[in-house]
Each structure stands twice: as C-alpha cells, then as structure tokens.
Amino acid sequence: MQDTLLEMRSITKTFPGVKALDNVSLKVRTGEIHAICGENGAGKSTLMKVLSGVYPAGSYEGEIHYDGTLAEFRDIADSESRGIIIIHQELALVPLLSIAENLFLGNENAKAGVIDWRDTNRRTEKLLRKVGLRDAPTTQVEKLGVGKQQLVEIAKALAKDVRLLILDEPTSALSESDSQALLDLMLELKAQGMTQIIISHKLNEVRRVADTVTVIRDGHSVSSFDASEGITEDRIVRDMVGRSMENRYPARTPQIGARIMRVADWSVYHPEHADRQVISNVSFDVRAGEVVGIAGLMGAGRTELAMSIFGQSWGRNITGTVEMHGAPVDTSTVSRAIDVGLAYVTEDRKSLGLILDDTVTRNITLANLGAVARGAVLNERAETQVAEKYRKDLGIRTPGVFQKVVNLSGGNQQKVVLSKWLFAGPEVLILDEPTRGIDVGAKYEIYGLINDLAAAGKGVVMISSEMPELLGMCDRIYVMNEGAFVGEMPASEASQERIMSLIVNE
Amino acid sequence: MSVAENSSERAGGSGRIGAYLAAHLREYGLLFALIAIMAFFQIVTGGTLLKPINLTNLLLQNSYIVIMALGMLIVIVAGHIDLSVGSVMGFIGALAAVMIVNWDMSIGVTMATCIVVGALIGGAQGYWIAYWKIPSFIVTLAGMLVFRGLSLWLLEGQSVGPFPREFQVIATGFVPDILPGGEVMKGLLDARNFNVLAFAMGIVAASWVVWSGLRQRAHNKAYGIEDEPRAFFVARTAIIAFALVFILYKLATFRGLPNVLLTMGVLTIVYAFITERTVLGRRIYALGGNEKAAKLSGIKTERLTFLAFVNMGILAAIAGLVFAARLNTATPKAGFALELDVIAAVFIGGASMSGGVGKIVGAVVGAFLMGVLNNGMSIMGIGIDYQQMIKGLVLLAAVIFDVYNKKKG
Ligand SMILES: Nc1ncnc2c1ncn2[C@@H]1O[C@H](COP(=O)(O)OP(=O)(O)OP(=O)(O)O)[C@@H](O)[C@H]1O
Ligand SMILES: [Mg+2]
C-alpha cells in the first residue's frame, strides 16, 4: 500500500528576478500525511501552486508524476479533475453565501440549470458531519469563525472527489482548540485512506500528524525523512535554518521604568448591533521597557480592544480614557493616535496592513511620510534608504525594495508591516498576533526586535493566541475573556494552566 | 529564493531586456500606439494631420478633455468615478454665458465665480461619497442628470452668446511672441510666420525631458533600481524630445503658442508633480490601493476622497470656461456625453478600474490618442457612426491589453 502517489522531479520555477524553486523534488506515498517545512519565502506555496496547476505546465521546468502517469496540468480545474485539491494560505470562501452554496460553488447540484436545494442541503449536512460541524447548511459563511471556515474549506474539498488534499498553513489563523480539531480531522481522513500534504510553521503540529517531512530551504529541497528516522522539532529546525537553535526566545534582562500608557474603564459597543457591549471596563497600563501580553481565546475581544484604542478604528459608543505619561490624550482618529505615540500592527496583514500592489518601500514609509519628505515633497532617496535599512534589519527576503509586496511570501509580508510601524517610531507598539505565519528563525528575529524596542525604553503590548510565545516574551500578562480582563499576573507566576483556568472559570 | 543567485543572473544579457520590456510593456505600448496612429493618419490624410493649422486645432479641440482627465485620473486612482463632469462642464459654460452676456458682469468676476461654483459642485458630490459612503457611480450619475437639467433651466433652452473678445481669447488666443528674432527666422525659413517664443518653449521642454531622464537614471543607478536598458532610454527620450520640438516648431510657423496649450502644459506639470512627488499624491494612491490599510496608517481617507471631488469640480469648471470660450456660445447640449471621453482617456492611459494605479502623463497621452483618432477620422470623412465604434473598440483593446499583461506578469 506504500506505493508512490506523487513524485515531483527537479522542479524549477523562476519569476522575473527571483528563482523561487531550484531543482526541488518531492515524493509523496499513498495514504500518508506529508509535511513541507521551510523558512518564509523558501518556496513552499510556490511548489504547491506548481502542483495544482496555478502555474500551468510549461511555466516551470521539471516533471510531475501523479498516480503513475506524467501529469501536465493546464489549470486548477485540470488538477482538480484528477483529485488534487488545494486549500490556499488565504481562505477562498464567498463570505455572503451560505455554507451549502459555498460547498457546491462551481459544482452545483443542478438539473437543467435548476439547483436542487433539498438534495444540496442534505449532502451539505453529510459533509459537515464528516468534518465535525453542526451548523445549518444555510448559515452564511461570514457568520462563522475562521476555525469553522477552515473546516468548511475542507468539506468543500470533500465535496469534490479528493485523493490528494493540500493544506497550506491551515492552522495559522486558528486558536489552539480549533487547530487540534483540524489536526484530528486530518488524522481521521488519513485513516480513511486519503493522502494529504500540509505546510506549517507550527512544528509541534507537524510532529503530531506527519508521516514524512520534506524541508525546503532557499528554493532547494534539503532533506526528506519519515517517522522511522524520527521526526523531531530539532531536526526540522536544523534543516530549515541550517543550524540548530538552542532557545526559541532571545534572552533579555527587563529594565522597567515609569508608566507610559494607561487605559482606564474602556468600553466599546458593536458597530452594527448597538446594544451589544463587546469590551467592558477594561483597564491596563504599560511601562517603559516592558512587554505586556494579552492572553485569551480567539473572539475574546483582544483585536477589538486594540483597534478601538487605536483611532477608534473599531466599534462605537467608545468610552474610557487613554493617558500617556500621566496626561489624558485624544486617540479618536488614527493620525491622532500615531501623534501621541501609538502604533498598531494588525493581525490581518492582507486586508488591513498592506497595499499589496505597492512596493516594499512605499508600504514601509506610508505611516510616516513626513519623515521622508521635505515639506510636502517626498525625498525618494531618503525613502529608499529607510526601506533598505529595514530590509537589512529584519531580513526581508525580496529581490529589491522595489518589488511589489504581493509577490513576497506571507512571512515576508508580515515583516514589511512590522517595518512600517517600527519606522513610525511609536512609544507604545501594540502587536496583534505578530508572528502569525512566520518561520522559527524569523520569529526569533522578531522577538529580538521586540526586545530591542523594550531595551530602548518603549512599551510593547503583545496580543497572541500562542501561549508559549506570551510566556516566553512578556513581563506581565493580562488575561482577557468575553470582552473583559479576568486576571493579571507577572510572567514569573504565569503558566499555561493558570491562564486557562482563569478563562474557564469565568 | 536566493537573492545572491538572482543578482548574478541579472548581470546576464538579453533575458534582462526582455523582462524589463515585459514589465513596462504598457507604457511603451501607449507611446508606440500614439506614434503609430499619428503616422497612419498622416499618411492616409495626405499630410493634413501634422499641418500647423490642424495641429493647433487638435490641441484646442482636446484641451478641455485633457484638463478634465487630470482630475478624473485622481478620482479613479482614489477608487471612484465621476460621471457628472460633462454636465458640470456644460453647466459652468452656461453660467459664464448668462453672467457675461445676460447680466453684463465682468470677466474676472465671472471666472472666479465659475471656479468657486465648480468647487462647490465637486464638494457637494464628494460629501456624500466620502462621508456617507454612497457609491460615486450613483452620486455622480444623479449629478449628471441634475446639472444637465440645471443648464437647460439656466439657458431657458436657448443658446446664449456670443462672448466678448476678451473672453474668447482664453480658448482661441495665442501667447504673444516676446522674444526677438521672429522676422529673421521668417526670412530664413521662408515661412509666413515664425513665433520664436513657441519654438524656444519646444527646445526648453525637450531639454528638460532629456535632463530629468538622465537625472532619474543616475538616481536609479545609485540605488540599484532596475534600470531601463540604455537603448530603450535613448530611443524613448529621443522620440519624446524630437516630438516636442517638432510640434512646437510647427506651431511656431502658424500662430504660435495657444493660450490653452500653456494652461494645459502648466496644469499637467503641476498635477504630475503632485501625484508622483508629494505626500498628498502618495496618500491618494494608498487610498485607492487599499482604503482600510490606508486609514489604519493614519491617512484621512474621507477628507482625501472629498478633496479629490472638489478638485474634479474645479477642473471641470476650468474646462467649461475653455469650452464656452472656444464655441463662443453656451448651448444646453454642451458637454453632452463628454464624461465618457474623459473616462476613456484615463483608462486608455493605463489607470485601473479598481483604483491605486494610473499616471497623469498616461491620462494626457490617452486623451490625445483619442483626440488624434477623432481628428484623423474626421479629416478622412469617416461618419460619426464608425468613429464611435472605432473609439469604443480602442478603449476595449487598451483595457484588455492591461488585463492580459497583468495576468501574464
Ligand atoms: N508571483 C510572484 N512574482 C515574483 N516573485 C514571487 C511570486 N510568487 C512568489 N514569489 C517569490 O518566490 C519565493 C517563494 O515564495 P513562496 O510563497 O513559495 O514562499 P513560502 O515558502 O510559501 O513562504 P511563507 O512561509 O512565508 O508562506 C519568495 O521569495 C517570493 O518572493
Ligand atoms: Mg506560503
């Protein structure tokens, strides 16, 4: 049964100015879960796009052997007809359509053009049960959380005749428990004989589900090993970055000074449902040189809290006060919030953080154009220098700062967003899931940058769903649940169990 | 990806030129299309197209389209559209006619009032679009009907004119030749007339194109920005410089530098500078590229949208004055369907429907491309029916080319 389902041989793919894949090979056996690991920009997503026909035959070099024959896919429909289904890094559901409509989009269950809704809904229910969802088929996708949306994506794949399921970073936007549910589902599908490929930066997950791991570095496949040789995080990291990493979090001796920011009695209502209070009476403070964490489950209201403070970018009927250095300040618009020294790095880089069609340079300088202009006139030289500096400091992988960010890999896009806000020179930097979709090596670099900011006497607020990250980085942790703070503790007293028990007890 | 490898690859020869050409196909394509179309009409009209008198006419005929295209480009880059400009232009022309001809008001007061009214109209539409988030398509569609109606009402369905001479010169006058040597040149070239100022402007403009091109190249080199292959740079710069000298030379041998050309030239330079080199311009592109991200970067997106429409109103008013002065009367039908020409010019010039993309120079070239088509086909005696069809197809082709280019790239 352990025969080869897929073999990609010496795949080479070039974009103008970039060799994304150089002689990469991949061998996937029938019925296994195969993990692909590698740093940001290593070429993982590109390899999967080659496989699924996003980049059609002829636009790359090398051969794909699938199910015993040479495959030359012209487009996605072509590869789908052979049972290869890819779920991309960015979700691709139509938010305003129902689950059922999404599942059968382009594949409608119709007779002579008329959709048979009864049958569609019945089949949808069956598929949803397979992925462990209990929502009605008529529920609008928009109303589901990201975790459930990810499961709907899988159900959609199951609606087609899937033999090889590819998941590109499926858990990067999911909470701990949603991730677990998804991994369980993967194992269950494997038990039913389905072959799967997963791309992930969460190595503990890889260890848990993968039968074989292939590591790609700089567009080359560097190693491939399976459970018999032992899949350990250390081994993966070593192959990914070319050296072993002793610590996941750089050391720092906190030097905590006076209070910089204080938020008091912050309450916010939902922008559409005016009577729904989303944040109630939250108070917290940030000191100079301090990294403050906000822990909580997805949907606890952490993003809403941050965005409502940052220029009232979310919610309405906002009440409460923000003080900087002891004096109340006005943060009612984003530019005022920036002026008093705040910055907010969004968790949703694609739709809220970046201008995708613009260059790296233009994205980095956008929040602080005054600093690269004389009067109203931009100084392109200064701009380029700034961009080059951040490219070096953060190790942004791009052929040049004049590359459009849409062409960067996910993790490198995140570094561009970070650069933008570092350049704005804030006193308090609010980071919302700052390491989402970022590889281990780059995470370490970003933690280092956070430490540097703290060492320079700035305050950092870190929102994260990855508890080890909060425990490893923060000096003090607030716990948030259902829109309110339910606990606060110094890092020395914090533990995953203690935080969870505070959340559950509420 | 490997950056090191890729830079060594870059040093390699012909692939690089191909890649550069592919990335900038749109810009070269536009320039090439304009030249090809001009050459075509020059031949089939037996040389009429580039006769000094026709060139002068061509510039005058298209001036108001070009002026409005400047504003429309900004509106479209910001992610909106303005369907009302034709009507607004007609309305302002009507207002000018009524004020000057019927109410005997002074030209200065009339022009100032018209421009303020244009700004107010733009502001009134922009207010709903920016602060109430009503789609610009709807608001300006309403505006198109309202101002068409208002012109009719103001003119009581009649044509009003003619204007006094001093008003007409806005559109039909020429800048007096303040430089010496005209007589000498006239004799030398055996021409009926020679306007030294116009010719000098041609030389100055051409030199500026060469100089700024070289400067940009030096800057690119210093910062390692992908560079245009030398042959392309030389060819492109030479063509543009030559064209400028040639056109102004032709104008010089006729009546010189038209006032509107000066207006148009100055406005184009000012708007190109604002959009490409200033903080304000950058913010407009950011707004069109991703409104939410722009807003979260501290950009006052509502105010910027509002101002884009105020600006459009002002430019529509200027165009209205030029148009009325050129026709020497205001008619209720003035500016009818003109918004479509303006919008087409902007899209032919490479702007994107989804916002964030497009250049002032592109829009201006797009406008002239349409103008040459109009003018050439009229000289050939092609009926208005075919003219419309051909213009429509050209617009479609330009946009298809864009989309195809983007897909492939
Ligand atoms: N359309 C494109 N044009 C130019 N370069 C591209 C394009 N798509 C990808 N690249 C480049 O190819 C390289 C590989 O990108 P890819 O998206 O495959 O990385 P990845 O391994 O999936 O990274 P991540 O973990 O950050 O998602 C990157 O350097 C990226 O900049
Ligand atoms: Mg990827």
Tab-separated table of C-alpha atoms in Angstrom, chain A residues 207 211 213 225-233 235-236:
chain	number	residue	atom	x	y	z
A	207	ARG	CA	5.428	16.314	14.637
A	211	ASP	CA	4.480	10.609	8.482
A	213	VAL	CA	8.716	15.629	6.343
A	225	PHE	CA	12.775	11.938	6.380
A	226	ASP	CA	9.998	9.853	7.862
A	227	ALA	CA	8.817	8.643	11.205
A	228	SER	CA	11.188	5.676	11.153
A	229	GLU	CA	14.133	8.082	11.279
A	230	GLY	CA	12.366	10.111	13.908
A	231	ILE	CA	10.575	13.413	13.315
A	232	THR	CA	11.746	15.901	15.910
A	233	GLU	CA	11.400	19.651	16.032
A	235	ARG	CA	15.836	18.079	13.275
A	236	ILE	CA	13.339	20.148	11.273
